[in-house]
Short mmCIF file of C-alpha atoms in Angstrom, two decimals:
data_model
loop_
_atom_site.label_atom_id
_atom_site.label_comp_id
_atom_site.label_asym_id
_atom_site.label_seq_id
_atom_site.Cartn_x
_atom_site.Cartn_y
_atom_site.Cartn_z
CA UNK O 1 19.38 -57.75 -25.24
CA UNK O 2 17.81 -61.24 -24.27
CA UNK O 3 18.84 -60.65 -20.07
CA UNK O 4 17.68 -56.85 -20.61
CA UNK O 5 13.70 -58.52 -22.23
CA UNK O 6 13.95 -60.84 -19.79
CA UNK O 7 14.76 -58.75 -16.31
CA UNK O 8 11.89 -56.24 -17.79
CA UNK O 9 9.50 -59.53 -17.59
CA UNK O 10 9.93 -59.88 -14.36
CA UNK O 11 9.53 -56.65 -13.30
CA UNK O 12 6.12 -56.00 -14.92
CA UNK O 13 4.13 -57.69 -12.02
CA UNK O 14 6.06 -54.75 -9.93
CA UNK O 15 5.91 -52.47 -11.85
CA UNK O 16 1.40 -52.88 -11.88
CA UNK O 17 1.36 -53.79 -7.92
CA UNK O 18 3.43 -51.01 -7.41
CA UNK O 19 0.52 -48.96 -10.48
CA UNK O 20 -2.76 -50.69 -8.49
CA UNK O 21 -1.28 -49.19 -4.83
CA UNK O 22 -0.71 -46.20 -6.09
CA UNK O 23 -4.90 -45.37 -7.57
CA UNK O 24 -6.15 -46.97 -4.43
CA UNK O 25 -4.24 -44.42 -2.54
CA UNK O 26 -5.38 -41.66 -4.76
CA UNK O 27 -8.90 -43.06 -4.61
CA UNK O 28 -8.55 -43.33 -0.96
CA UNK O 29 -7.99 -39.41 -0.13
CA UNK O 30 -10.73 -38.99 -3.11
CA UNK O 31 -12.81 -39.90 -0.84
CA UNK O 32 -11.97 -39.31 2.16
CA UNK O 33 -12.12 -35.63 1.17
CA UNK O 34 -15.01 -36.18 -0.75
CA UNK O 35 -16.62 -38.18 2.74
CA UNK O 36 -15.25 -35.15 4.82
CA UNK O 37 -17.48 -32.27 2.71
CA UNK O 38 -14.48 -30.78 0.84
CA UNK O 39 -14.62 -29.33 -2.34
CA UNK O 40 -11.55 -30.58 -5.49
CA UNK O 41 -11.45 -27.10 -5.46
CA UNK O 42 -10.53 -26.86 -1.82
CA UNK O 43 -7.96 -29.69 -2.36
CA UNK O 44 -6.57 -27.41 -4.42
CA UNK O 45 -6.69 -24.81 -2.58
CA UNK O 46 -5.29 -26.76 -0.11
CA UNK O 47 -2.08 -28.24 -1.41
CA UNK O 48 -0.98 -24.32 -3.10
CA UNK O 49 -1.50 -23.36 0.53
CA UNK O 50 1.71 -25.62 1.64
CA UNK O 51 3.64 -25.41 -0.93
CA UNK O 52 3.27 -21.92 0.11
CA UNK O 53 3.67 -22.26 3.24
CA UNK O 54 6.97 -24.54 2.04
CA UNK O 55 8.47 -22.10 -0.39
CA UNK O 56 8.26 -18.99 2.78
CA UNK O 57 9.91 -18.92 5.67
CA UNK O 58 12.65 -21.43 4.83
CA UNK O 59 16.03 -21.33 7.43
CA UNK O 60 19.83 -20.22 5.28
CA UNK O 61 21.93 -23.20 5.54
CA UNK O 62 25.12 -21.27 6.31
CA UNK O 63 27.47 -21.35 9.60
CA UNK O 64 25.64 -19.21 12.09
CA UNK O 65 26.88 -16.05 12.55
CA UNK O 66 25.35 -13.40 14.77
CA UNK O 67 24.95 -9.52 13.24
CA UNK O 68 24.38 -7.96 17.46
CA UNK O 69 21.67 -5.99 17.96
CA UNK O 70 23.65 -1.86 17.87
CA UNK O 71 20.65 0.04 18.41
CA UNK O 72 19.79 -1.81 21.65
CA UNK O 73 19.47 1.18 24.01
CA UNK O 74 20.45 4.08 21.56
CA UNK O 75 16.93 3.63 19.58
CA UNK O 76 15.02 1.43 21.21
CA UNK O 77 15.34 0.37 25.00
CA UNK O 78 17.77 -2.81 25.52
CA UNK O 79 15.61 -5.22 28.05
CA UNK O 80 13.31 -7.01 26.52
CA UNK O 81 10.69 -6.94 29.18
CA UNK O 82 10.35 -3.44 28.05
CA UNK O 83 10.71 -2.39 24.33
CA UNK O 84 8.44 -5.74 23.83
CA UNK O 85 5.42 -3.23 26.32
CA UNK O 86 7.05 -0.70 24.30
CA UNK O 87 6.49 -1.88 21.33
CA UNK O 88 2.90 -3.56 22.56
CA UNK O 89 1.55 -0.16 23.90
CA UNK O 90 2.98 2.06 19.89
CA UNK O 91 0.48 -0.81 18.00
CA UNK O 92 -2.18 -0.58 20.72
CA UNK O 93 -2.58 2.64 20.71
CA UNK O 94 -4.87 3.19 17.65
CA UNK O 95 -7.07 0.73 15.78
CA UNK O 96 -6.04 -0.93 12.59
CA UNK O 97 -8.38 0.25 9.89
CA UNK O 98 -8.09 -2.89 8.72
CA UNK O 99 -7.29 -2.31 4.21
CA UNK O 100 -8.05 -4.85 2.95
CA UNK O 101 -4.58 -7.67 2.39
CA UNK O 102 -1.40 -5.47 3.54
CA UNK O 103 1.43 -6.69 2.36
CA UNK O 104 4.36 -3.98 1.98
CA UNK O 105 4.71 -0.44 3.91
CA UNK O 106 6.86 2.13 4.03
CA UNK O 107 8.22 3.23 7.89
CA UNK O 108 10.23 5.24 9.88
CA UNK O 109 13.71 4.39 10.56
CA UNK O 110 14.45 6.99 14.26
CA UNK O 111 14.31 6.22 17.01
CA UNK O 112 10.95 5.08 18.49
CA UNK O 113 11.17 7.61 20.63
CA UNK O 114 10.96 10.20 17.42
CA UNK O 115 8.93 7.62 15.00
CA UNK O 116 7.90 4.74 16.93
CA UNK O 117 4.57 5.19 16.40
CA UNK O 118 4.48 6.38 12.92
CA UNK O 119 6.30 2.77 12.16
CA UNK O 120 3.56 1.21 14.45
CA UNK O 121 1.07 2.87 12.61
CA UNK O 122 2.47 1.14 9.95
CA UNK O 123 3.07 -2.11 10.74
CA UNK O 124 -0.59 -2.57 12.50
CA UNK O 125 -2.21 -3.04 9.77
CA UNK O 126 -0.06 -5.71 8.17
CA UNK O 127 -0.94 -9.68 7.74
CA UNK O 128 -0.04 -11.34 10.53
CA UNK O 129 0.78 -14.72 9.49
CA UNK O 130 3.55 -14.07 7.34
CA UNK O 131 5.76 -16.21 6.97
CA UNK O 132 8.61 -14.00 5.00
CA UNK O 133 9.46 -10.08 5.20
CA UNK O 134 12.00 -7.98 3.38
CA UNK O 135 13.46 -5.56 4.25
CA UNK O 136 14.61 -2.76 2.00
CA UNK O 137 16.33 0.36 3.48
CA UNK O 138 18.94 2.63 1.88
CA UNK O 139 22.84 2.42 2.55
CA UNK O 140 24.05 4.55 5.36
CA UNK O 141 27.84 3.14 5.96
CA UNK O 142 30.19 6.00 4.75
CA UNK O 143 32.77 3.57 4.92
CA UNK O 144 31.63 1.38 1.24
CA UNK O 145 29.46 2.98 -1.14
CA UNK O 146 28.74 -0.10 -4.32
CA UNK O 147 26.62 -0.22 -7.33
CA UNK O 148 23.54 -3.42 -6.78
CA UNK O 149 21.98 -4.60 -3.65
CA UNK O 150 23.68 -6.07 -0.42
CA UNK O 151 22.91 -9.08 0.91
CA UNK O 152 24.36 -10.51 3.99
CA UNK O 153 25.89 -12.33 5.14
CA UNK O 154 25.21 -13.00 8.66
CA UNK O 155 22.55 -16.10 9.93
CA UNK O 156 20.54 -13.88 12.44
CA UNK O 157 19.79 -10.71 13.20
CA UNK O 158 20.32 -10.18 17.20
CA UNK O 159 17.41 -7.54 19.13
CA UNK O 160 17.08 -8.48 22.41
CA UNK O 161 15.19 -11.78 23.90
CA UNK O 162 15.42 -13.50 20.08
CA UNK O 163 18.34 -14.71 17.10
CA UNK O 164 15.78 -14.45 13.93
CA UNK O 165 16.46 -16.18 10.97
CA UNK O 166 17.71 -15.00 8.10
CA UNK O 167 15.58 -17.03 4.45
CA UNK O 168 17.95 -19.66 2.22
CA UNK O 169 16.25 -17.09 -1.01
CA UNK O 170 19.53 -15.29 -0.22
CA UNK O 171 22.05 -17.95 -1.56
CA UNK O 172 19.62 -18.08 -3.84
CA UNK O 173 20.27 -14.26 -5.08
CA UNK O 174 23.61 -13.48 -5.00
CA UNK O 175 23.74 -15.91 -7.88
CA UNK O 176 22.80 -13.57 -9.56
CA UNK O 177 24.88 -10.62 -10.01
CA UNK O 178 23.01 -7.55 -9.39
CA UNK O 179 23.28 -8.54 -5.48
CA UNK O 180 26.18 -8.53 -3.86
CA UNK O 181 27.64 -8.27 -0.63
CA UNK O 182 28.61 -5.20 1.54
CA UNK O 183 30.06 -6.33 5.13
CA UNK O 184 29.60 -2.91 5.88
CA UNK O 185 26.58 -1.40 4.70
CA UNK O 186 24.34 -4.19 7.13
CA UNK O 187 26.46 -1.85 10.59
CA UNK O 188 23.42 1.25 10.42
CA UNK O 189 20.07 0.47 12.30
CA UNK O 190 17.59 0.92 9.63
CA UNK O 191 16.95 -2.11 8.86
CA UNK O 192 17.07 -3.69 12.83
CA UNK O 193 15.19 -0.83 13.69
CA UNK O 194 11.80 -2.32 12.34
CA UNK O 195 12.14 -6.02 13.60
CA UNK O 196 10.99 -5.90 17.38
CA UNK O 197 7.61 -4.50 15.88
CA UNK O 198 7.35 -7.76 13.03
CA UNK O 199 8.21 -9.94 15.84
CA UNK O 200 6.78 -7.98 18.85
CA UNK O 201 2.85 -8.46 15.80
CA UNK O 202 3.90 -12.04 15.75
CA UNK O 203 3.43 -12.57 19.97
CA UNK O 204 7.39 -13.14 20.50
CA UNK O 205 7.99 -16.62 19.97
CA UNK O 206 10.92 -18.56 21.59
CA UNK O 207 11.62 -20.08 18.05
CA UNK O 208 10.23 -16.83 15.30
CA UNK O 209 8.15 -18.40 12.38
CA UNK O 210 9.74 -16.07 10.08
CA UNK O 211 12.78 -15.65 8.29
CA UNK O 212 13.92 -11.59 7.06
CA UNK O 213 15.58 -10.36 3.90
CA UNK O 214 17.31 -7.29 4.61
CA UNK O 215 18.39 -5.36 1.31
CA UNK O 216 20.17 -2.25 1.80
CA UNK O 217 20.29 -0.79 -1.46
CA UNK O 218 23.89 1.08 -3.33
CA UNK O 219 23.91 2.83 -6.42
CA UNK O 220 20.82 1.40 -8.82
CA UNK O 221 20.18 2.78 -12.33
CA UNK O 222 16.81 2.71 -13.56
CA UNK O 223 16.86 -0.82 -15.48
CA UNK O 224 18.31 -2.58 -12.23
CA UNK O 225 15.45 -0.67 -9.65
CA UNK O 226 12.24 -2.88 -12.12
CA UNK O 227 14.42 -5.70 -12.05
CA UNK O 228 14.63 -6.11 -8.23
CA UNK O 229 11.42 -4.94 -8.72
CA UNK O 230 10.84 -7.46 -10.90
CA UNK O 231 12.85 -9.95 -9.22
CA UNK O 232 10.49 -9.23 -5.26
CA UNK O 233 7.16 -9.41 -7.30
CA UNK O 234 8.42 -13.70 -8.06
CA UNK O 235 9.63 -13.96 -5.40
CA UNK O 236 5.84 -12.28 -3.60
CA UNK O 237 3.51 -15.47 -2.22
CA UNK O 238 0.53 -15.43 0.34
CA UNK O 239 3.12 -15.60 3.31
CA UNK O 240 5.98 -12.82 1.79
CA UNK O 241 5.38 -9.53 3.48
CA UNK O 242 7.48 -6.54 2.27
CA UNK O 243 9.03 -3.56 4.48
CA UNK O 244 10.30 -0.01 2.95
CA UNK O 245 12.09 1.67 5.54
CA UNK O 246 13.30 5.50 4.76
CA UNK O 247 13.00 9.10 6.46
CA UNK O 248 11.48 11.52 4.30
CA UNK O 249 13.57 14.78 4.82
CA UNK O 250 16.11 15.76 6.74
CA UNK O 251 16.89 18.92 8.68
CA UNK O 252 14.85 21.85 7.75
CA UNK O 253 12.30 23.78 9.40
CA UNK O 254 8.95 22.76 10.12
CA UNK O 255 7.88 24.66 7.33
CA UNK O 256 9.88 23.38 4.96
CA UNK O 257 10.52 19.49 5.41
CA UNK O 258 6.77 20.18 6.17
CA UNK O 259 6.17 21.38 2.14
CA UNK O 260 8.46 18.81 1.01
CA UNK O 261 7.38 16.27 2.69
CA UNK O 262 4.40 16.82 1.08
CA UNK O 263 5.72 16.21 -2.48
CA UNK O 264 7.24 13.32 -1.45
CA UNK O 265 4.11 11.49 -0.40
CA UNK O 266 1.83 13.21 -3.15
CA UNK O 267 4.81 11.61 -5.56
CA UNK O 268 4.96 7.96 -3.99
CA UNK O 269 0.54 8.00 -4.14
CA UNK O 270 0.63 9.44 -7.13
CA UNK O 271 3.21 6.93 -8.89
CA UNK O 272 5.42 9.33 -10.01
CA UNK O 273 8.32 8.20 -10.48
CA UNK O 274 10.53 11.60 -12.33
CA UNK O 275 9.18 13.84 -8.75
CA UNK O 276 10.58 11.07 -6.74
CA UNK O 277 13.91 10.78 -8.45
CA UNK O 278 13.64 14.21 -6.68
CA UNK O 279 12.77 13.67 -3.48
CA UNK O 280 14.68 15.16 -0.53
CA UNK O 281 13.94 11.28 1.70
CA UNK O 282 17.02 10.09 2.24
CA UNK O 283 16.16 6.03 0.82
CA UNK O 284 14.73 7.61 -3.79
CA UNK O 285 16.01 4.49 -5.31
CA UNK O 286 14.25 1.83 -2.34
CA UNK O 287 11.26 4.35 -2.90
CA UNK O 288 11.25 3.54 -6.45
CA UNK O 289 11.75 0.29 -6.05
CA UNK O 290 7.96 0.01 -3.43
CA UNK O 291 6.27 1.68 -6.46
CA UNK O 292 7.39 -0.63 -8.85
CA UNK O 293 5.78 -3.28 -7.16
CA UNK O 294 3.23 -1.60 -6.22
CA UNK O 295 2.84 -0.94 -9.76
CA UNK O 296 3.26 -4.73 -10.45
CA UNK O 297 0.65 -5.55 -7.76
CA UNK O 298 -1.81 -3.30 -8.66
CA UNK O 299 -2.13 -2.19 -4.33
CA UNK O 300 -3.56 0.70 -4.00
CA UNK O 301 -1.37 3.39 -1.60
CA UNK O 302 -3.54 4.50 1.48
CA UNK O 303 -0.66 7.01 3.40
CA UNK O 304 -2.11 6.30 7.73
CA UNK O 305 1.15 9.70 9.24
CA UNK O 306 3.06 11.76 9.30
CA UNK O 307 4.55 14.17 11.36
CA UNK O 308 8.05 15.19 11.73
CA UNK O 309 10.92 15.02 15.25
CA UNK O 310 10.05 18.77 16.19
CA UNK O 311 6.50 17.18 18.15
CA UNK O 312 8.55 15.63 20.16
CA UNK O 313 11.56 17.72 20.61
CA UNK O 314 10.20 20.70 20.45
CA UNK O 315 12.71 21.69 18.29
CA UNK O 316 11.20 23.63 14.36
CA UNK O 317 14.49 24.52 13.23
CA UNK O 318 15.88 20.68 11.95
CA UNK O 319 13.65 18.35 11.64
CA UNK O 320 13.43 15.13 10.24
CA UNK O 321 10.20 13.74 8.14
CA UNK O 322 8.28 10.23 9.11
CA UNK O 323 5.23 8.35 6.62
CA UNK O 324 4.16 5.49 7.68
CA UNK O 325 1.92 4.50 3.94
CA UNK O 326 -0.27 1.50 3.39
CA UNK O 327 0.29 -0.96 0.38
CA UNK O 328 -2.96 -3.09 0.00
CA UNK O 329 -5.52 -4.71 -2.47
CA UNK O 330 -8.20 -1.61 -3.75
CA UNK O 331 -10.29 -0.15 -1.13
CA UNK O 332 -13.91 -1.62 -0.85
CA UNK O 333 -16.72 -0.39 1.05
CA UNK O 334 -19.66 -3.41 2.80
CA UNK O 335 -23.50 -1.84 3.07
CA UNK O 336 -23.10 -1.06 6.77
CA UNK O 337 -20.52 1.28 5.53
CA UNK O 338 -21.81 2.97 2.47
CA UNK O 339 -24.82 3.16 4.59
CA UNK O 340 -23.21 4.99 6.86
CA UNK O 341 -21.07 8.03 5.00
CA UNK O 342 -24.46 8.69 3.70
CA UNK O 343 -25.72 9.16 6.45
CA UNK O 344 -22.79 11.93 7.71
CA UNK O 345 -23.05 13.77 4.30
CA UNK O 346 -27.30 13.63 4.81
CA UNK O 347 -26.78 14.15 7.98
CA UNK O 348 -23.83 17.73 7.63
CA UNK O 349 -26.24 19.59 5.38
CA UNK O 350 -29.63 19.07 7.70
CA UNK O 351 -27.28 20.09 11.20
CA UNK O 352 -25.57 22.80 8.32
CA UNK O 353 -29.16 24.12 7.65
CA UNK O 354 -30.79 24.29 10.71
CA UNK O 355 -28.14 25.96 12.43
CA UNK O 356 -25.30 26.86 10.21
CA UNK O 357 -22.71 24.10 12.41
CA UNK O 358 -22.57 20.17 12.04
CA UNK O 359 -21.98 17.61 14.40
CA UNK O 360 -18.34 16.29 15.05
CA UNK O 361 -18.76 12.22 14.17
CA UNK O 362 -19.14 10.51 17.94
CA UNK O 363 -16.46 8.59 18.38
CA UNK O 364 -17.77 5.08 19.21
CA UNK O 365 -18.77 5.68 14.78
CA UNK O 366 -15.43 5.72 14.27
CA UNK O 367 -14.36 3.05 17.02
CA UNK O 368 -16.58 1.04 14.90
CA UNK O 369 -15.61 2.30 11.38
CA UNK O 370 -12.31 2.66 11.55
CA UNK O 371 -11.94 2.89 7.18
CA UNK O 372 -13.47 6.23 7.95
CA UNK O 373 -10.09 8.22 9.73
CA UNK O 374 -8.12 7.13 6.27
CA UNK O 375 -7.29 10.37 3.84
CA UNK O 376 -8.98 10.41 1.05
CA UNK O 377 -10.61 12.60 -2.24
CA UNK O 378 -14.47 12.67 -2.15
CA UNK O 379 -17.61 14.79 -4.18
CA UNK O 380 -20.71 14.73 -3.22
CA UNK O 381 -23.45 15.50 -5.49
CA UNK O 382 -26.70 16.05 -4.79
CA UNK O 383 -29.79 16.36 -7.32
CA UNK O 384 -34.02 17.49 -7.16
CA UNK O 385 -35.80 15.32 -9.07
CA UNK O 386 -33.22 14.01 -11.31
CA UNK O 387 -31.10 17.41 -12.12
CA UNK O 388 -28.13 18.68 -10.56
CA UNK O 389 -28.21 20.39 -7.87
CA UNK O 390 -24.43 21.37 -6.41
CA UNK O 391 -21.77 19.17 -6.61
CA UNK O 392 -18.16 19.75 -4.70
CA UNK O 393 -14.75 17.87 -3.79
CA UNK O 394 -12.11 17.61 -2.89
CA UNK O 395 -9.48 14.73 -5.71
CA UNK O 396 -6.63 14.86 -3.06
CA UNK O 397 -7.56 15.38 0.83
CA UNK O 398 -5.75 15.15 3.73
CA UNK O 399 -8.56 15.12 5.93
CA UNK O 400 -10.21 12.19 7.00
CA UNK O 401 -12.91 10.62 5.13
CA UNK O 402 -15.56 11.05 7.54
CA UNK O 403 -14.17 15.66 7.32
CA UNK O 404 -14.09 15.66 4.19
CA UNK O 405 -17.96 14.07 3.48
CA UNK O 406 -18.93 16.45 5.91
CA UNK O 407 -16.95 20.15 4.24
CA UNK O 408 -18.26 18.65 0.64
CA UNK O 409 -22.07 17.81 1.46
CA UNK O 410 -22.05 21.31 3.15
CA UNK O 411 -20.38 23.03 -0.11
CA UNK O 412 -22.52 21.65 -2.42
CA UNK O 413 -25.25 22.11 -0.85
CA UNK O 414 -24.49 25.88 -0.01
CA UNK O 415 -20.79 26.89 -1.82
CA UNK O 416 -21.68 25.89 -5.46
CA UNK O 417 -21.86 29.11 -7.75
CA UNK O 418 -23.85 27.35 -10.61
CA UNK O 419 -26.95 27.24 -7.69
CA UNK O 420 -28.97 29.84 -5.35
CA UNK O 421 -28.25 27.85 -1.89
CA UNK O 422 -30.21 24.56 -0.80
CA UNK O 423 -33.03 25.61 1.25
CA UNK O 424 -34.41 23.84 4.31
CA UNK O 425 -37.90 22.88 2.72
CA UNK O 426 -35.89 21.41 -0.60
CA UNK O 427 -35.14 18.58 1.93
CA UNK O 428 -36.55 15.54 0.79
CA UNK O 429 -36.92 16.43 -2.58
CA UNK O 430 -32.58 15.89 -2.43
CA UNK O 431 -30.75 12.56 -3.47
CA UNK O 432 -27.21 12.24 -2.13
CA UNK O 433 -24.96 10.73 -3.41
CA UNK O 434 -20.88 10.09 -2.73
CA UNK O 435 -17.41 9.37 -4.47
CA UNK O 436 -14.81 8.02 -2.82
CA UNK O 437 -12.13 8.44 -4.93
CA UNK O 438 -8.17 6.65 -5.32
CA UNK O 439 -5.27 8.51 -4.74
CA UNK O 440 -4.70 9.94 -8.67
CA UNK O 441 -1.97 8.43 -9.96
CA UNK O 442 0.12 9.07 -13.29
CA UNK O 443 -0.10 8.01 -16.55
CA UNK O 444 2.52 7.49 -17.75
CA UNK O 445 2.89 7.55 -22.25
CA UNK O 446 5.85 7.83 -24.67
CA UNK O 447 3.52 10.53 -27.02
CA UNK O 448 0.46 12.83 -25.41
CA UNK O 449 -0.59 11.01 -28.67
CA UNK O 450 -0.63 8.38 -26.95
CA UNK O 451 -3.80 9.62 -23.80
CA UNK O 452 -6.80 8.05 -25.61
CA UNK O 453 -5.71 4.28 -25.75
CA UNK O 454 -4.35 4.81 -22.16
CA UNK O 455 -8.00 5.67 -20.91
CA UNK O 456 -10.42 3.73 -19.50
CA UNK O 457 -13.36 4.33 -20.38
CA UNK O 458 -16.29 3.49 -18.19
CA UNK O 459 -13.39 3.20 -15.00
CA UNK O 460 -10.85 5.80 -14.94
CA UNK O 461 -11.79 8.98 -13.35
CA UNK O 462 -9.24 11.91 -15.49
CA UNK O 463 -7.26 15.36 -14.34
CA UNK O 464 -5.63 16.90 -16.33
CA UNK O 465 -3.11 19.66 -15.89
CA UNK O 466 -1.68 21.55 -18.34
CA UNK O 467 0.17 24.85 -18.14
CA UNK O 468 -0.61 25.63 -14.25
CA UNK O 469 -4.22 24.73 -14.91
CA UNK O 470 -6.03 22.06 -13.95
CA UNK O 471 -9.27 20.48 -14.93
CA UNK O 472 -10.71 16.74 -13.75
CA UNK O 473 -14.04 14.85 -14.38
CA UNK O 474 -15.46 11.80 -12.56
CA UNK O 475 -16.29 8.57 -14.31
CA UNK O 476 -19.30 8.55 -15.03
CA UNK O 477 -19.07 11.53 -16.85
CA UNK O 478 -17.60 9.17 -20.24
CA UNK O 479 -21.34 8.00 -19.97
CA UNK O 480 -22.12 11.39 -21.97
CA UNK O 481 -18.77 11.69 -23.53
CA UNK O 482 -17.92 7.69 -24.59
CA UNK O 483 -15.26 9.03 -26.95
CA UNK O 484 -11.76 9.56 -25.70
CA UNK O 485 -9.78 12.21 -27.49
CA UNK O 486 -13.51 14.64 -27.54
CA UNK O 487 -13.29 13.22 -23.46
CA UNK O 488 -9.71 15.72 -23.50
CA UNK O 489 -11.30 18.17 -25.41
CA UNK O 490 -13.42 18.51 -23.16
CA UNK O 491 -11.32 18.06 -19.98
CA UNK O 492 -9.58 21.20 -21.93
CA UNK O 493 -11.62 22.95 -22.34
CA UNK O 494 -12.46 23.28 -18.73
CA UNK O 495 -10.11 24.54 -17.88
CA UNK O 496 -10.52 27.17 -20.45
CA UNK O 497 -7.29 26.05 -22.74
CA UNK O 498 -7.79 25.20 -26.74
CA UNK O 499 -9.71 21.78 -26.91
CA UNK O 500 -5.90 20.45 -28.74
CA UNK O 501 -3.93 20.93 -25.13
CA UNK O 502 -4.12 17.55 -24.19
CA UNK O 503 -1.20 17.16 -27.64
CA UNK O 504 0.93 19.89 -25.74
CA UNK O 505 3.86 17.99 -24.46
CA UNK O 506 3.80 20.16 -21.18
CA UNK O 507 -0.03 17.66 -20.49
CA UNK O 508 0.59 15.35 -18.10
CA UNK O 509 -2.42 13.40 -17.40
CA UNK O 510 -3.93 11.22 -13.58
CA UNK O 511 -6.50 8.68 -12.70
CA UNK O 512 -8.22 8.03 -9.97
CA UNK O 513 -11.17 5.03 -9.69
CA UNK O 514 -14.44 6.08 -7.57
CA UNK O 515 -16.45 4.25 -4.97
CA UNK O 516 -20.00 5.79 -5.86
CA UNK O 517 -22.96 5.15 -2.49
CA UNK O 518 -26.02 7.13 -4.01
CA UNK O 519 -29.06 7.33 -1.54
CA UNK O 520 -31.57 5.90 -4.60
CA UNK O 521 -29.21 2.87 -4.54
CA UNK O 522 -29.77 2.23 -1.15
CA UNK O 523 -33.57 2.65 -0.32
CA UNK O 524 -32.76 6.55 1.60
#
């Protein structure tokens, strides 16, 4: 015991010197930081960013085992120069819409001649500084049938000109019984065809600066889907991207395919899991995982492009559907965009009243304000001396936003059955307001009596569907009807249903937010 105390006593001077050195280093770092003009909060952000950079994009520590490029020469060009020239042309074919912080996309996986332009519509919107990419697809192999999520045995995926490294998170995930290894499931093209787009976005560096995590989904029940989404969410950071590789309906006629694919797209956008489970797409479990992850992150979704193979082959008797959907932070409009939207609405009314038609939007404006090209529901409200003079809109629209604004503005002026058509003499007395709508999402409850508590007064626009009848109130109606039960009863009455119809198990509610823009607020 005496010897131990003596040893500790001998160490005290050394420990003291070490403590002084540590304090000196910390103080010096702080002085340098402040001298450079950094704030403490900025230093915290830099440290956190460094942690993110270290966490994402670490390659797998296993012997080299390369998956060869199986789809090269069939689904896309096998020669690197030709491949990346095509990828570059597809990505640059249109300007990005510049949605905010796109970290997940749904893209197709057919041959580039059929769906390359649709895939590019999704990829051109994503963040470009990604370090790690999870790519999910359904099992397309007839050689294996399994439950769980299959992760590959490979260290790299080869595509023309490069070998892309797999991420070391794969080995951590394999300790979880949800994840398995079914080698046959990774032979197909459904992951591979997305990789040239990712590599092309990075400028084709000699040494890839990102890693991939291919996931092939087998059979999963609802609990497993939720758990997979939660695991993915726990691994999401600023440098992580999610790609969901799914084609829509297969081998229906063009007319049938458009109907079926519209059903699937609306189910995705509306987060309607019951409908998604019945979809004709080739990866319903992938889609369910995708929408669950979107819910966990509060992402909005935007349809970027849709088409089917008949547009290329000319064969409309048997087609395959393709869609690109981006998942992103809630839509925001800057002041320039808001003023442009109001100008478009008023100009459409003025032109229609003058000559019975309105002009198309200048292509240069659409190039500068590409956000006007996304499909969004729109309502246009006209007031005269503070009193309602017309209000018509589309809750869900496949039209570009700029077209919806023009059409709804004109319809509000001359087609609202509650009022006589607006005349040119009234134009100076009118004020115009435009509401840009989020895509409505399903309100989930266990019992209809829970609806009043589930709604967010003042924030939610609400759609009520009851026995084939439909009614809606925009969010600003809460100002006049602030009590949720009365709000729901008025929605019932609006569609000529009994005032308690919202309590019926056959009643479904959807919610949506709006961006409200008014001339009164912009001095127009």
